[in-house]
C-alpha cells in the first residue's frame, strides 16, 4: 500500500480548496438572485401554461443544481477531514490505497475503483462528480 507523498497531498488539498471556493462563489451569486422571479414573467407578461411549465422546470433544475453543489461541498469537507486525520487516499471499503491518478481526477473519492464498481452496482452511481 503506497502512501501519498507530502507533495501529492498538498496538490490534492489545493484542488479541494479551489473547488470549494468556486462552489462557494457560485452559491453566493445564486443566493443574491434567489428572490428574482424574472424567469416567471419574461418581458413583464403573464405566462401561458406551456411557458409556466418551462419556467417551473428551469426552477427545479436550479434547485437540483444547488443540491448537487451542497453535496459536493460536504464531500470536499469530508475529504479535508480525511486529509487531516490521515485516512485520505485509503479506500473506505477494502483499506487499500486509492491511486493518486484517481484522487487527482476526483479528490473527494472514498473508494478504489474496484470497490466503487461494487458500490455502484449495489447502490447506484449517485450524482455525477463535477470536480
PDB file of C-alpha atoms in Angstrom, residues 20-86:
ATOM      1  CA  UNK A  20     -14.726  24.623  -2.630  1.00  0.00           C
ATOM      2  CA  UNK A  21     -14.042  28.315  -3.272  1.00  0.00           C
ATOM      3  CA  UNK A  22     -15.643  28.019  -6.726  1.00  0.00           C
ATOM      4  CA  UNK A  23     -18.753  26.337  -5.321  1.00  0.00           C
ATOM      5  CA  UNK A  24     -18.972  28.925  -2.545  1.00  0.00           C
ATOM      6  CA  UNK A  25     -18.688  31.818  -5.004  1.00  0.00           C
ATOM      7  CA  UNK A  26     -21.376  30.252  -7.217  1.00  0.00           C
ATOM      8  CA  UNK A  27     -23.627  29.799  -4.183  1.00  0.00           C
ATOM      9  CA  UNK A  28     -23.211  33.468  -3.233  1.00  0.00           C
ATOM     10  CA  UNK A  29     -24.200  34.555  -6.747  1.00  0.00           C
ATOM     11  CA  UNK A  30     -27.209  32.234  -6.716  1.00  0.00           C
ATOM     12  CA  UNK A  31     -28.287  33.500  -3.281  1.00  0.00           C
ATOM     13  CA  UNK A  32     -28.021  37.076  -4.484  1.00  0.00           C
ATOM     14  CA  UNK A  33     -30.552  36.226  -7.200  1.00  0.00           C
ATOM     15  CA  UNK A  34     -32.691  33.858  -5.105  1.00  0.00           C
ATOM     16  CA  UNK A  35     -35.623  36.260  -4.935  1.00  0.00           C
ATOM     17  CA  UNK A  36     -35.580  37.092  -8.620  1.00  0.00           C
ATOM     18  CA  UNK A  37     -38.733  35.893 -10.324  1.00  0.00           C
ATOM     19  CA  UNK A  38     -37.644  37.095 -13.743  1.00  0.00           C
ATOM     20  CA  UNK A  39     -37.900  33.556 -15.102  1.00  0.00           C
ATOM     21  CA  UNK A  40     -41.605  33.503 -14.159  1.00  0.00           C
ATOM     22  CA  UNK A  41     -42.679  36.581 -16.082  1.00  0.00           C
ATOM     23  CA  UNK A  42     -40.455  37.243 -19.084  1.00  0.00           C
ATOM     24  CA  UNK A  43     -40.841  40.708 -20.520  1.00  0.00           C
ATOM     25  CA  UNK A  44     -43.423  41.547 -17.859  1.00  0.00           C
ATOM     26  CA  UNK A  45     -46.188  39.425 -19.343  1.00  0.00           C
ATOM     27  CA  UNK A  46     -48.172  36.605 -17.788  1.00  0.00           C
ATOM     28  CA  UNK A  47     -47.045  33.173 -18.856  1.00  0.00           C
ATOM     29  CA  UNK A  48     -49.310  30.742 -20.650  1.00  0.00           C
ATOM     30  CA  UNK A  49     -49.466  27.114 -19.469  1.00  0.00           C
ATOM     31  CA  UNK A  50     -46.552  25.919 -21.591  1.00  0.00           C
ATOM     32  CA  UNK A  51     -44.309  28.807 -20.622  1.00  0.00           C
ATOM     33  CA  UNK A  52     -45.168  28.342 -16.957  1.00  0.00           C
ATOM     34  CA  UNK A  53     -44.228  24.659 -17.195  1.00  0.00           C
ATOM     35  CA  UNK A  54     -40.878  25.567 -18.741  1.00  0.00           C
ATOM     36  CA  UNK A  55     -40.282  28.186 -16.025  1.00  0.00           C
ATOM     37  CA  UNK A  56     -41.098  25.634 -13.324  1.00  0.00           C
ATOM     38  CA  UNK A  57     -38.777  23.086 -14.932  1.00  0.00           C
ATOM     39  CA  UNK A  58     -35.999  25.690 -15.001  1.00  0.00           C
ATOM     40  CA  UNK A  59     -36.575  26.464 -11.314  1.00  0.00           C
ATOM     41  CA  UNK A  60     -36.484  22.730 -10.494  1.00  0.00           C
ATOM     42  CA  UNK A  61     -33.215  22.341 -12.381  1.00  0.00           C
ATOM     43  CA  UNK A  62     -31.806  25.276 -10.434  1.00  0.00           C
ATOM     44  CA  UNK A  63     -32.852  23.630  -7.148  1.00  0.00           C
ATOM     45  CA  UNK A  64     -31.330  20.307  -8.204  1.00  0.00           C
ATOM     46  CA  UNK A  65     -28.104  22.091  -9.126  1.00  0.00           C
ATOM     47  CA  UNK A  66     -27.993  23.745  -5.708  1.00  0.00           C
ATOM     48  CA  UNK A  67     -28.490  20.365  -4.028  1.00  0.00           C
ATOM     49  CA  UNK A  68     -25.661  18.842  -6.076  1.00  0.00           C
ATOM     50  CA  UNK A  69     -23.389  21.750  -5.184  1.00  0.00           C
ATOM     51  CA  UNK A  70     -24.173  21.351  -1.461  1.00  0.00           C
ATOM     52  CA  UNK A  71     -23.497  17.610  -1.650  1.00  0.00           C
ATOM     53  CA  UNK A  72     -20.171  18.312  -3.374  1.00  0.00           C
ATOM     54  CA  UNK A  73     -19.255  20.887  -0.722  1.00  0.00           C
ATOM     55  CA  UNK A  74     -19.993  18.330   2.010  1.00  0.00           C
ATOM     56  CA  UNK A  75     -17.839  15.759   0.162  1.00  0.00           C
ATOM     57  CA  UNK A  76     -14.988  18.292  -0.011  1.00  0.00           C
ATOM     58  CA  UNK A  77     -15.267  18.975   3.719  1.00  0.00           C
ATOM     59  CA  UNK A  78     -15.248  15.216   4.396  1.00  0.00           C
ATOM     60  CA  UNK A  79     -12.168  14.781   2.175  1.00  0.00           C
ATOM     61  CA  UNK A  80     -10.436  17.604   4.057  1.00  0.00           C
ATOM     62  CA  UNK A  81     -11.210  15.861   7.333  1.00  0.00           C
ATOM     63  CA  UNK A  82      -9.752  12.614   5.972  1.00  0.00           C
ATOM     64  CA  UNK A  83      -6.630  14.541   4.930  1.00  0.00           C
ATOM     65  CA  UNK A  84      -6.238  15.946   8.442  1.00  0.00           C
ATOM     66  CA  UNK A  85      -6.881  12.604  10.155  1.00  0.00           C
ATOM     67  CA  UNK A  86      -4.616  10.511   7.935  1.00  0.00           C
TER      68      UNK A  86
END
